[in-house]
Coordinates of C-alpha atoms in Angstrom, one line a residue:
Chain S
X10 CA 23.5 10.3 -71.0
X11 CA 21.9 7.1 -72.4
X12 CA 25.0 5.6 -74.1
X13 CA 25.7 5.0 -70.1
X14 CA 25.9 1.4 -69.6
X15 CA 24.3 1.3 -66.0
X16 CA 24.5 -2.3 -65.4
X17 CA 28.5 -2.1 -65.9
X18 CA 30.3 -2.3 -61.9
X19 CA 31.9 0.5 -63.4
X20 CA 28.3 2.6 -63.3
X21 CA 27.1 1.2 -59.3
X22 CA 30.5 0.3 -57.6
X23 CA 31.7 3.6 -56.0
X24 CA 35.6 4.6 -57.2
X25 CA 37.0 4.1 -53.7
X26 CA 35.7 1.7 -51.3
X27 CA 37.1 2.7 -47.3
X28 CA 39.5 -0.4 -46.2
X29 CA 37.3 -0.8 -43.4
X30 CA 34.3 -1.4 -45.0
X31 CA 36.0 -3.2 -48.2
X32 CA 37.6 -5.5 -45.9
X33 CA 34.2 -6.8 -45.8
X34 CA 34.1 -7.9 -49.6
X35 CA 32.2 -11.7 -50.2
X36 CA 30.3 -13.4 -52.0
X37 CA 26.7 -13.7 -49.8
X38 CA 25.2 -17.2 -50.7
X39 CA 22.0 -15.6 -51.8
X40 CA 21.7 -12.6 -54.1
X41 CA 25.1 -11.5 -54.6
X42 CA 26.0 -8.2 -56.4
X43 CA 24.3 -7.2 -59.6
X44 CA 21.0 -9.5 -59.1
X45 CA 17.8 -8.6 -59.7
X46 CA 16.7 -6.2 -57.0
X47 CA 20.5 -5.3 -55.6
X48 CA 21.4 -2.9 -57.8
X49 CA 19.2 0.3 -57.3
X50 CA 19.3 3.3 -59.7
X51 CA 17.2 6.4 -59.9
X52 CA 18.4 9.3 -62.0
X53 CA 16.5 12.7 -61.9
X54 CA 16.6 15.9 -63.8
X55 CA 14.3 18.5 -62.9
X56 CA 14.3 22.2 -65.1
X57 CA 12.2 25.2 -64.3
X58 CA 9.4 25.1 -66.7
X59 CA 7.1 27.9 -67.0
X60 CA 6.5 29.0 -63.2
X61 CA 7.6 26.2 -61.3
X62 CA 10.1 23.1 -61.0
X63 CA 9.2 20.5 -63.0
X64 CA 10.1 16.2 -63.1
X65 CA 11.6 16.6 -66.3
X66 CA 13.5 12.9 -67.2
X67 CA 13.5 10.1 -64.5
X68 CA 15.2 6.6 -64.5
X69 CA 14.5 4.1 -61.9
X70 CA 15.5 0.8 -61.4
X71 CA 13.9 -1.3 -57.7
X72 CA 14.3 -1.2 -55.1
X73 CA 15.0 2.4 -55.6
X74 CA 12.0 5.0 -57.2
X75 CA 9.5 8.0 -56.7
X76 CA 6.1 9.1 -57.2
X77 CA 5.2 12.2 -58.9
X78 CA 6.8 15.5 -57.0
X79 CA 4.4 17.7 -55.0
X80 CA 4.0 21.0 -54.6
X81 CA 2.9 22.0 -51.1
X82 CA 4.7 24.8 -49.7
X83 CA 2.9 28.0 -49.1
X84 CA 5.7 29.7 -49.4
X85 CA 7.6 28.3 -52.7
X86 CA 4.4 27.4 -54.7
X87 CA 7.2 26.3 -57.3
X88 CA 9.2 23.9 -54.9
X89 CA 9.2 20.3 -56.1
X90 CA 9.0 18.2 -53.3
X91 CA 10.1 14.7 -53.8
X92 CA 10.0 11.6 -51.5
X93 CA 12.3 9.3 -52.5
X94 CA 11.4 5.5 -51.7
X95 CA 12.7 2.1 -51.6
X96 CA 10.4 -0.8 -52.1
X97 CA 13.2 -2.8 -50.4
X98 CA 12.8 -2.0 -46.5
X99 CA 16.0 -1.2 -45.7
X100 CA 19.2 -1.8 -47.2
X101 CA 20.7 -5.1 -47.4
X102 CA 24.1 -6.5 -47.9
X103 CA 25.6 -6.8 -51.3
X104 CA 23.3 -3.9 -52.5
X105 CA 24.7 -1.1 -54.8
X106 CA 22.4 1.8 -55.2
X107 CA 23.3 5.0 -56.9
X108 CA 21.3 8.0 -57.1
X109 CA 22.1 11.1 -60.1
X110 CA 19.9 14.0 -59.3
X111 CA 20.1 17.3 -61.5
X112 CA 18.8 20.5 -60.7
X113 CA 18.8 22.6 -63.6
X114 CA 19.7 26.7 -63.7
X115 CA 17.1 28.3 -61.4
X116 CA 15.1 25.2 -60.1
X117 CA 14.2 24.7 -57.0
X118 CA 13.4 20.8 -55.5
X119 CA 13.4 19.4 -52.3
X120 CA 14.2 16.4 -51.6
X121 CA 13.7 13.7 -48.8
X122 CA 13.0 10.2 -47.3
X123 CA 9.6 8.7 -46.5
X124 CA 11.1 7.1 -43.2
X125 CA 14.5 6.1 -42.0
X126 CA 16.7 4.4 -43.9
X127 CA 17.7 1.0 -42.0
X128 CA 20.7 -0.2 -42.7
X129 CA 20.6 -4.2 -42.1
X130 CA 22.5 -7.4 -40.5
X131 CA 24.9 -8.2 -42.6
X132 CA 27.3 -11.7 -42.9
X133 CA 28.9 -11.4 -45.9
X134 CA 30.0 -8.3 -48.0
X135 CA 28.3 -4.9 -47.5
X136 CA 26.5 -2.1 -49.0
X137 CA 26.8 1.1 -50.7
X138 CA 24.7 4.0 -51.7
X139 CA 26.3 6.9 -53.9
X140 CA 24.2 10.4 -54.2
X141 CA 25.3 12.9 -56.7
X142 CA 23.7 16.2 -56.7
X143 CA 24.3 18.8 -59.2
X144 CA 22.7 22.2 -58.3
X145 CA 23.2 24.8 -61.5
X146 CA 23.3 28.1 -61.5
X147 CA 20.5 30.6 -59.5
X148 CA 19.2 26.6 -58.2
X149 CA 17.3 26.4 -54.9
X150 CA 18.1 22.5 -53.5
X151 CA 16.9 21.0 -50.1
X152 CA 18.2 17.6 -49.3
X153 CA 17.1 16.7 -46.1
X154 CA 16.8 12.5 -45.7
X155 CA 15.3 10.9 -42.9
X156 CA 17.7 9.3 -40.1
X157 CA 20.1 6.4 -41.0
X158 CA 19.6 3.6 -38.7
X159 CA 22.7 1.3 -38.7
X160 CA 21.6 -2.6 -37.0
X161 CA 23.9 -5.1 -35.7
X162 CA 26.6 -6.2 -38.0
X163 CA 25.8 -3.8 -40.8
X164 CA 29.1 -2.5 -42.8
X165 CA 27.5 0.3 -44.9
X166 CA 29.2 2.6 -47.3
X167 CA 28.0 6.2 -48.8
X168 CA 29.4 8.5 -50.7
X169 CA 27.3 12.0 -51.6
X170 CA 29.1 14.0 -54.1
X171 CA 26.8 17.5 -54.4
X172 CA 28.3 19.7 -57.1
X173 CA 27.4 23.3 -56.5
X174 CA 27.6 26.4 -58.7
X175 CA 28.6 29.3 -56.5
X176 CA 25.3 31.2 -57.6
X177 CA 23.1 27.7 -56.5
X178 CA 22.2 27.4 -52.6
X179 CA 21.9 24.3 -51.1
X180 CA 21.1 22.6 -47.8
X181 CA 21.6 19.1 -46.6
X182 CA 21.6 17.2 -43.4
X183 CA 22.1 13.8 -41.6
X184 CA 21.2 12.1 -38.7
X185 CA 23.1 9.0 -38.1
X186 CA 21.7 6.8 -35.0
X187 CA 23.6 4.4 -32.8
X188 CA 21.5 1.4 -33.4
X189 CA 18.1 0.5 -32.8
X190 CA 17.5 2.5 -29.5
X191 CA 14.5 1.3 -28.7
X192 CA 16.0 -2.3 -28.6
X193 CA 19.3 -1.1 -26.4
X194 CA 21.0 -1.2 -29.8
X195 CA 24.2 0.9 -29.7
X196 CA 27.4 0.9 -32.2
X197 CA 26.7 -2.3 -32.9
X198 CA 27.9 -1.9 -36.5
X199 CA 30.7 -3.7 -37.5
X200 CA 31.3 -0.5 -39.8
X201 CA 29.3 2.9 -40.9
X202 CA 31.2 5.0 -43.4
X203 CA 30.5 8.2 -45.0
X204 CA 31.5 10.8 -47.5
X205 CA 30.4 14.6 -48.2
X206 CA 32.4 16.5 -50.9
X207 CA 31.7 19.4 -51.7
X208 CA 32.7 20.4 -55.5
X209 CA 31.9 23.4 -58.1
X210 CA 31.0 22.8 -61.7
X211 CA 34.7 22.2 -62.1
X212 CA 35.2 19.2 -59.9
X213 CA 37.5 21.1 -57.5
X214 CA 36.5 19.7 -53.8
X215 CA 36.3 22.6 -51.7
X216 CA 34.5 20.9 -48.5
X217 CA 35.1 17.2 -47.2
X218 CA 33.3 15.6 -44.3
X219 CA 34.5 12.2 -43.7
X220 CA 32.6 9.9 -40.6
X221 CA 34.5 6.8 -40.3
X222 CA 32.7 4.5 -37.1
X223 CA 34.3 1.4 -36.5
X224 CA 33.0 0.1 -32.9
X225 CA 35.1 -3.0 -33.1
X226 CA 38.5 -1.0 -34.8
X227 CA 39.9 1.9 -33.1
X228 CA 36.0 2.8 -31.1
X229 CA 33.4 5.2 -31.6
X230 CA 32.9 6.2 -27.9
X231 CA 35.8 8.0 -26.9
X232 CA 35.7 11.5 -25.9
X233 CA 36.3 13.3 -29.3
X234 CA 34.2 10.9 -31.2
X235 CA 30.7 10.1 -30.2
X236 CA 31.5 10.5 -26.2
X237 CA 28.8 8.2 -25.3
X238 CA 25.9 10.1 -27.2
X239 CA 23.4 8.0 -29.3
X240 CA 22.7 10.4 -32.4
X241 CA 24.9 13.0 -34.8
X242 CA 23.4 15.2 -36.6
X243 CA 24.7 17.4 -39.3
X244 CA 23.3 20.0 -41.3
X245 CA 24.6 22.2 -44.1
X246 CA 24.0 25.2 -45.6
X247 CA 25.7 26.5 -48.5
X248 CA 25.0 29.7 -50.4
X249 CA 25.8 32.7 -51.7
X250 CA 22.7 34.5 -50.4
X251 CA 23.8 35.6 -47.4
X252 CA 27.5 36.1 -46.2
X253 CA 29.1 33.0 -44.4
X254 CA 29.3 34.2 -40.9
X255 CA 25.4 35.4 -41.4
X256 CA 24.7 31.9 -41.9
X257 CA 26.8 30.9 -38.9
X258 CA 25.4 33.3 -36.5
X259 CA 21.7 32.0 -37.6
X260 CA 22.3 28.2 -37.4
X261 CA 24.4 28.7 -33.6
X262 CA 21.2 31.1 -32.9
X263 CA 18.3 28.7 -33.7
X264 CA 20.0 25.9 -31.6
X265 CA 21.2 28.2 -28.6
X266 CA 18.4 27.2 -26.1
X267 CA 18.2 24.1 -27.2
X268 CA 20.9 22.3 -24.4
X269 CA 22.0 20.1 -27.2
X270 CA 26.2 19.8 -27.4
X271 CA 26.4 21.4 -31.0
X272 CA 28.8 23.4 -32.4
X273 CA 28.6 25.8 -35.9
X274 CA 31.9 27.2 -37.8
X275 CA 32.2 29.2 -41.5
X276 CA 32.7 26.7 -44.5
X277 CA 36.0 26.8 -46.5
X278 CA 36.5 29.6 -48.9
X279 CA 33.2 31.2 -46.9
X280 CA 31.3 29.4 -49.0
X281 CA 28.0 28.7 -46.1
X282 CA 28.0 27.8 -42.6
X283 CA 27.6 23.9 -41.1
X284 CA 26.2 22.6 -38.0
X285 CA 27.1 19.1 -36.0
X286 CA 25.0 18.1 -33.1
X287 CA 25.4 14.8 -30.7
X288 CA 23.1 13.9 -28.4
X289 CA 20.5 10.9 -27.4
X290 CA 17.4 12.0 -27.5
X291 CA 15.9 11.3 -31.2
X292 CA 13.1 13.7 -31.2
X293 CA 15.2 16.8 -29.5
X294 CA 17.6 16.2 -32.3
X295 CA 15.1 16.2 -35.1
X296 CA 13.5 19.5 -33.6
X297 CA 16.8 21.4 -33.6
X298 CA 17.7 20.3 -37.1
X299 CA 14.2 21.6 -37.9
X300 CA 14.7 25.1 -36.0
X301 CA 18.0 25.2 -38.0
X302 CA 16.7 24.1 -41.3
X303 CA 13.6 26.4 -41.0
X304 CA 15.6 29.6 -39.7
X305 CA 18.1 29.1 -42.3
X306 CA 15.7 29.3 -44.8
X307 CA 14.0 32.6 -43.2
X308 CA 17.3 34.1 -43.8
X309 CA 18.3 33.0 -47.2
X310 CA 14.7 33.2 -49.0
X311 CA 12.6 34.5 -46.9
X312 CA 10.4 31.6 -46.1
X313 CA 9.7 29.3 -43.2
X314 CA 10.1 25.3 -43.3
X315 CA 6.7 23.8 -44.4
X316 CA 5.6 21.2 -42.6
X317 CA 6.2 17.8 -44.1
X318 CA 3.7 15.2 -43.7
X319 CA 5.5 11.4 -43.3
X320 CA 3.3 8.9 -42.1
Chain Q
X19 CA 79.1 13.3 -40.2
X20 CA 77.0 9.6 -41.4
X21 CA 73.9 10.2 -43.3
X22 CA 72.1 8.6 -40.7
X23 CA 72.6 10.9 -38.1
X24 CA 72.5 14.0 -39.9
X25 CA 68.8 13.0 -41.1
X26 CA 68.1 12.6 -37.3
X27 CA 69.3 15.8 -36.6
X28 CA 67.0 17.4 -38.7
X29 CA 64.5 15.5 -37.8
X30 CA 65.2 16.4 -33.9
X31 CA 65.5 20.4 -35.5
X32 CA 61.8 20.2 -37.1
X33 CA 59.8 18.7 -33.6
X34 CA 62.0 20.7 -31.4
X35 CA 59.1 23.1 -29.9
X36 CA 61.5 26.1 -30.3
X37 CA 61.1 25.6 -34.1
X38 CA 59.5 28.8 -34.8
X39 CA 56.1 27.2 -36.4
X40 CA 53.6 29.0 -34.0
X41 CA 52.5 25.7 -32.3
X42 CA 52.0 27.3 -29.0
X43 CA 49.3 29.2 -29.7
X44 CA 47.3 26.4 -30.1
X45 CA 45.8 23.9 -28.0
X46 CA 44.6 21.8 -30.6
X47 CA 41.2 22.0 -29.2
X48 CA 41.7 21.2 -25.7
X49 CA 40.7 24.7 -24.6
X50 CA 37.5 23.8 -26.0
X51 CA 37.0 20.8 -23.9
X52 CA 38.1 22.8 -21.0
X53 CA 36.0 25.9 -21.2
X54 CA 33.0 23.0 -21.8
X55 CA 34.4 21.2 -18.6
X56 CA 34.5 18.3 -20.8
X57 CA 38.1 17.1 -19.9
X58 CA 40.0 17.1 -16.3
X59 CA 43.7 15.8 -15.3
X60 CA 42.9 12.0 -15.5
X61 CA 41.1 12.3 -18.9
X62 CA 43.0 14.9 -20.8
X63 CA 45.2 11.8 -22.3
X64 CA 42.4 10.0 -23.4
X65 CA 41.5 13.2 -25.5
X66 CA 44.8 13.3 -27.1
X67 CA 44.5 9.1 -27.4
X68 CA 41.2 10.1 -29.4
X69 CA 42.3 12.9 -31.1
X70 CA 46.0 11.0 -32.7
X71 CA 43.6 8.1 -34.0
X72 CA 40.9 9.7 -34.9
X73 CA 42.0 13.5 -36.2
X74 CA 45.5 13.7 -36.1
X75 CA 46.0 10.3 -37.7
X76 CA 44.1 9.9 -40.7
X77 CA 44.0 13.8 -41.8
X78 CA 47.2 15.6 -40.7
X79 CA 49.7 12.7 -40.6
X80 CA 47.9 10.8 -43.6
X81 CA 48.9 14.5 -45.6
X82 CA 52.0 14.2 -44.4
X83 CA 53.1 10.8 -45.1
X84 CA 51.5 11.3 -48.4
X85 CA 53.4 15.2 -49.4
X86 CA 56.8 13.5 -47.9
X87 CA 56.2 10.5 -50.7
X88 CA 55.4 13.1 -53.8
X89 CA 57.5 15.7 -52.6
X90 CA 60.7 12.7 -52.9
X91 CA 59.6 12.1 -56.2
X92 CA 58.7 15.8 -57.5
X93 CA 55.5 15.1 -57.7
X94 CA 53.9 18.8 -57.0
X95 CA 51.0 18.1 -58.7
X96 CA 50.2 15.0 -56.0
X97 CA 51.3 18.0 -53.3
X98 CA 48.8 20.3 -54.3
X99 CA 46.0 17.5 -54.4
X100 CA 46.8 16.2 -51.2
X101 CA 47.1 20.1 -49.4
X102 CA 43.9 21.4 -50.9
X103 CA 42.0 18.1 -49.7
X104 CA 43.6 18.2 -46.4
X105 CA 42.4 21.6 -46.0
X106 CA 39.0 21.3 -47.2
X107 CA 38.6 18.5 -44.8
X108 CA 39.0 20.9 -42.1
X109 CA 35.7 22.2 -41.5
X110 CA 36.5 24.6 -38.5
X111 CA 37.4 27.8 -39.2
X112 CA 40.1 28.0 -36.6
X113 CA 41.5 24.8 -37.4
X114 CA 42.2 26.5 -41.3
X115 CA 43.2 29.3 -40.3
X116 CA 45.7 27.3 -37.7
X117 CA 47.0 24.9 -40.1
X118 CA 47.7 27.4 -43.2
X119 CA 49.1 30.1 -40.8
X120 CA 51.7 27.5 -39.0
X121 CA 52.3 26.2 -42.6
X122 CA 53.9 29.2 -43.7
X123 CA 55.6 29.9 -40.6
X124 CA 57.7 26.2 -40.8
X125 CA 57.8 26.8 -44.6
X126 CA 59.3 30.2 -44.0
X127 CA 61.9 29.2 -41.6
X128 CA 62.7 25.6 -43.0
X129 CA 63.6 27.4 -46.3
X130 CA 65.9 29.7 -44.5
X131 CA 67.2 27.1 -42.4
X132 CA 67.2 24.0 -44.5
X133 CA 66.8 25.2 -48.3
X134 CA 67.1 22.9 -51.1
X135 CA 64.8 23.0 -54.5
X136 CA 61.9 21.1 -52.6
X137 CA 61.0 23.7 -50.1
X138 CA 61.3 26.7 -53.4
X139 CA 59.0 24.7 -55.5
X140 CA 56.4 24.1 -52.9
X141 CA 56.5 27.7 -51.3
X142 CA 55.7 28.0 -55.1
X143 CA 52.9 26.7 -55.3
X144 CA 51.9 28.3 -51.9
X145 CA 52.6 31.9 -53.4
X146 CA 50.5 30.5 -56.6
X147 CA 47.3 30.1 -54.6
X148 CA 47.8 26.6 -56.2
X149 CA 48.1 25.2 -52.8
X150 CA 46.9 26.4 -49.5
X151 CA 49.9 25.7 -46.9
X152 CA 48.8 23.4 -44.5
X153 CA 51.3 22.9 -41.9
X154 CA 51.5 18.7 -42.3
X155 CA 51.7 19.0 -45.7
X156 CA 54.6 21.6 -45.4
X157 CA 56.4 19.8 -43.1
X158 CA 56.1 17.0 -45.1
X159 CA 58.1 19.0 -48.0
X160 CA 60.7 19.7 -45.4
X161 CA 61.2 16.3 -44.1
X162 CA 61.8 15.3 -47.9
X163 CA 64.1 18.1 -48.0
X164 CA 66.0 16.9 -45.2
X165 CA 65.8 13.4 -46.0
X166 CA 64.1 12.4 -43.0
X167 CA 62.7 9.0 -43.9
X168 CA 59.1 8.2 -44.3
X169 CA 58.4 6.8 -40.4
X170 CA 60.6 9.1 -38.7
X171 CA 58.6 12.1 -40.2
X172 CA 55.3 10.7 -39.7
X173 CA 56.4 10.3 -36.0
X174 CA 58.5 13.0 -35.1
X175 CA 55.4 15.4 -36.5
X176 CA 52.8 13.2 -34.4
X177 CA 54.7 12.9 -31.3
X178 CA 55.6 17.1 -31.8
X179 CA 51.6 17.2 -31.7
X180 CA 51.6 15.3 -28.4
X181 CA 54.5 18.0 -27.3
X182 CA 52.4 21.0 -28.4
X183 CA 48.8 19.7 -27.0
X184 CA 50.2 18.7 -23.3
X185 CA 52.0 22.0 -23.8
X186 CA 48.5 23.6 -24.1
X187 CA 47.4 21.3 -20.9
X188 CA 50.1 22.4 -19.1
X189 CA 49.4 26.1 -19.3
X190 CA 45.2 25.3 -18.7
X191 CA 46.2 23.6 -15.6
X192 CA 45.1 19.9 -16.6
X193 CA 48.6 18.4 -15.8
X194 CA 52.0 19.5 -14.2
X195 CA 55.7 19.2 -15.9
X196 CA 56.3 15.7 -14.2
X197 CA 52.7 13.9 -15.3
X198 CA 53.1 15.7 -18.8
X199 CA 56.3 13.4 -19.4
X200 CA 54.8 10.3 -17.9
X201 CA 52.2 11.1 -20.4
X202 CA 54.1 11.9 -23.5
X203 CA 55.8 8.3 -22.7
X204 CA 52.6 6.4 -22.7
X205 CA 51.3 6.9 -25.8
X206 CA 54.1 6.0 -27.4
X207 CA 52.2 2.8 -28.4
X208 CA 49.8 4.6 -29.9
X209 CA 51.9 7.1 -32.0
X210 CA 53.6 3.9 -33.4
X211 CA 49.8 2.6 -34.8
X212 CA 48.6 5.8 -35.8
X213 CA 51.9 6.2 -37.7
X214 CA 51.3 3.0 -39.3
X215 CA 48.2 3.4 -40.0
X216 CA 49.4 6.8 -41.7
X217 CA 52.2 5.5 -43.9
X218 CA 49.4 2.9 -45.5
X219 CA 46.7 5.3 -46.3
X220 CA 45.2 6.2 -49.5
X221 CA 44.2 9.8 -50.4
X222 CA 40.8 9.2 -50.9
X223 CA 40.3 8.0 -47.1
X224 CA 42.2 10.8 -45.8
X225 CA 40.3 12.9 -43.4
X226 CA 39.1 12.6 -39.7
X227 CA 36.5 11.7 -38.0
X228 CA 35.9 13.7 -34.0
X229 CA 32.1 14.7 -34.2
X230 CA 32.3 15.4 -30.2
X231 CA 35.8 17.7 -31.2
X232 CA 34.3 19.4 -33.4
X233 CA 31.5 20.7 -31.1
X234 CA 34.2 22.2 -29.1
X235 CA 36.0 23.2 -32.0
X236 CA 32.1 25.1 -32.6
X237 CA 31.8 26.5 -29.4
X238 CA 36.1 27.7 -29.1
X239 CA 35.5 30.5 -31.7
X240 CA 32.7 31.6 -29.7
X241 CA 33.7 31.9 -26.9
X242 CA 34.7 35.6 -25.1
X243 CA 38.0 34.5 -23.5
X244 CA 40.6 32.3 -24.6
X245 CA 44.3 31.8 -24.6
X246 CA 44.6 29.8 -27.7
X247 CA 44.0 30.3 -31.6
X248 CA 42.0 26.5 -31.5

């Protein structure tokens, strides 16, 4: 683990860069890749210690860290609930940030995003953000980030690689927004780009979510892409605690009232169930993820979604 | 017989709607749209305009282009990668179950009716759970097999979707025979960039991107009454 050399492009450029993000490539005037500050690591290993999950090694390198994890829910007294934070206030162009998060055999860790991550102006190259997960077995992992706000002119790469063992649960989401709403910000982004692969312990992908939005290529607002709605949500739940279509029938329940467009289907090789939501109302949104996140969890352990205080 | 034309012919054989693939039992998610009253006659094309850039385009025809290149040089291995990606990028259950079922179907019959070592080694790996059978990627093989070029397969497969999705239209009463034609005519432009587009792809970008599709796609396997498989 420490003979890696993190500072190498090898260690914070992702493999593959999208062509229509990469197109992008330059050389901004001020802080260019690899200066102090644009290169953001943070490398976590938590291990069930005793009766609960515990922060067992931690790397961090700005604008990218955490504090201590927290233990706060009723229910899973043993839950280690970590906010992670970027000093930086938003991402910026030319950044590289890369985050390794290990949750060891029977662990269980939550983790989430203070506040939205904004995604800035950019005018010459872009920005990436990598996130790999690793969820061994009997593991309990909630990833659950706060919205990503895309501004004007942003080209923005990520790529979240979560490896799962097929005896570890895990659940994840995303909200991606138009723009800034509140200013009449929408697709403004010159490019928004994003990964999810889904791989067991040995590297076979066996779920791939791929969200290419190019406003200014071939459009975002046609009628089987965004269709004019300001926010898409997804949320994921994979497991082997409940059978697939149990999953299914819970996430299209929780959201059935809701009058949100949204549509749920089984996950290859019935691995879990997933969820996609469009609409254009923020705060509907976030309730229904949170319906589907907390009956989800009802289901596969028993125990509602605490309440998470941001402020 | 010139080589040319004999590679058109098979060509023509493979997008010919009476090739026994089990197309028409899918509607490639238009029925979805329709029981959601999201589409009507004047913007079903746009659908399928959205659908060939944004679905069709970088997942099933990127596979395609991609199988057609390793399957001319052997490469099974590359095959196998680019099938079992292609299908894990299809996160709908009735779009797998569509794509592998009508992957064996043209495997099936293109074996019988084609043959050639290609087609064996790739119905294979099929048989060997080593790949999953996804109808672009088999297709692909049989392109290879008949020596369809590169551009011709990408197309004739693409503009065979167009066939099969106004197909679907046609029989949910969103167009008639004469305005499906006019139809298939005009997006002729836009085959020709998505096929592009296809032929330049790496494996690593291949995959779509219809968030509003698949809602539908969501909502389709719900629903009480339908007369199409997706």
């Amino acid at each position: 683990m420490t003979t890696v050399d993190r500072l190498a492009p090898a260690h914070y450029e992702p493999v593959h860069v999208p062509h229509e993000v990469r197109r992008h490539a330059g050389r901004p005037e001020a802080l260019p890749v690899g200066r102090p500050g644009k290169i953001g690591l943070l490398e976590l290993g938590f291990d069930r210690v005793g009766g609960r999950t515990e922060l067992v090694s931690r790397y961090q390198k700005s604008p990218l860290q955490i504090m201590r994890p927290l233990y706060f829910d009723p229910a899973r007294p043993d839950l280690a609930v970590t906010f992670l934070m970027s000093t930086g206030g938003g991402i910026v162009q030319a950044d590289r940030l890369r985050l390794d998060v290990r949750c060891g055999a029977d662990s269980a860790v939550h983790l989430t995003t203070q506040a939205a991550t904004k995604v800035h102006r950019m005018d010459a190259d872009y920005a990436t953000q990598q996130v790999h997960l690793t969820a061994a077995d009997g593991s309990f992992v909630e990833y659950l980030p706060e919205p990503t706000i895309p501004y004007r002119d942003s080209r923005f790469y990520q790529r979240t690689v979560i490896t799962a063992a097929t005896s570890a649960t895990v659940l994840t989401g995303e909200t991606v927004l138009a723009g800034r709403l509140a200013r009449g910000e929408r697709n403004a982004y010159q490019v928004f780009a994003a990964d999810l692969e889904w791989r067991r312990p040995d590297d076979r992908l066996f779920a791939l979510d791929t969200v290419r939005l190019e406003p200014g290529g071939s459009g975002v607002t046609g009628p089987a892409v965004l269709a004019g709605h300001d926010l898409m949500s997804t949320f994921y739940a994979v497991s082997p605690l409940a059978p697939a279509a149990e999953i299914a029938d819970t996430l299209h329940r929780a959201l059935a009232d809701g009058g949100l467009p949204y549509g749920v289907s089984v996950l290859p090789e019935d691995c879990g169930a997933w969820l996609r939501v469009l609409a254009s109302d923020p705060p509907a949104v976030a309730e229904a993820l949170h319906r589907a996140w907390d009956a989800v969890r009802r289901l596969l352990i028993g125990a509602p979604a605490p309440a998470l205080r941001k402020c | 017989m010139t080589t040319d034309l004999d590679r058109l012919l098979v060509c023509l054989q493979l997008t010919d709607s009476a090739f026994p693939s089990g197309l028409y039992t899918l509607s490639h998610g238009l029925e979805g749209f329709a029981q959601a009253k999201a589409v009507d006659q004047d913007s079903m094309p746009v659908v399928l305009v959205d659908l060939l850039r944004h679905s069709v385009g970088p997942a099933d025809a990127t596979a395609l282009a991609l199988a057609h290149r390793a399957a001319g040089h052997a490469d099974w291995a590359t095959v196998a990668e680019v099938d079992r990606r292609l299908f894990a990028s299809k996160l709908n259950r009735e779009q797998r179950l569509a794509a592998t079922r009508t992957g064996r179907q043209l495997l099936d019959t293109a074996r019988l009716a084609l043959g050639g070592e290609a087609l064996d080694a790739y119905a294979e790996l099929v048989a060997g759970r080593q790949a999953p059978g996804c109808h672009p990627v088999a297709a692909g093989v049989a392109y290879a097999a008949g020596r369809v070029p590169a551009d011709h397969a990408v197309a004739g497969d693409l503009f065979a979707f167009a066939v099969s999705f106004v197909g679907a239209g046609l029989r949910l009463r969103l167009t008639d025979h004469r305005r499906a034609q006019c139809i298939l005519r005009e997006i002729a432009p836009v085959i020709a960039e998505v096929t592009a587009a296809a032929l330049t792809r790496e494996l690593a970008d291949l995959g779509g991107c219809v968030p509003l599709a698949d809602v539908m796609a969501g909502r389709h396997e719900r629903s009480q009454a339908r007369l199409f498989a997706s």
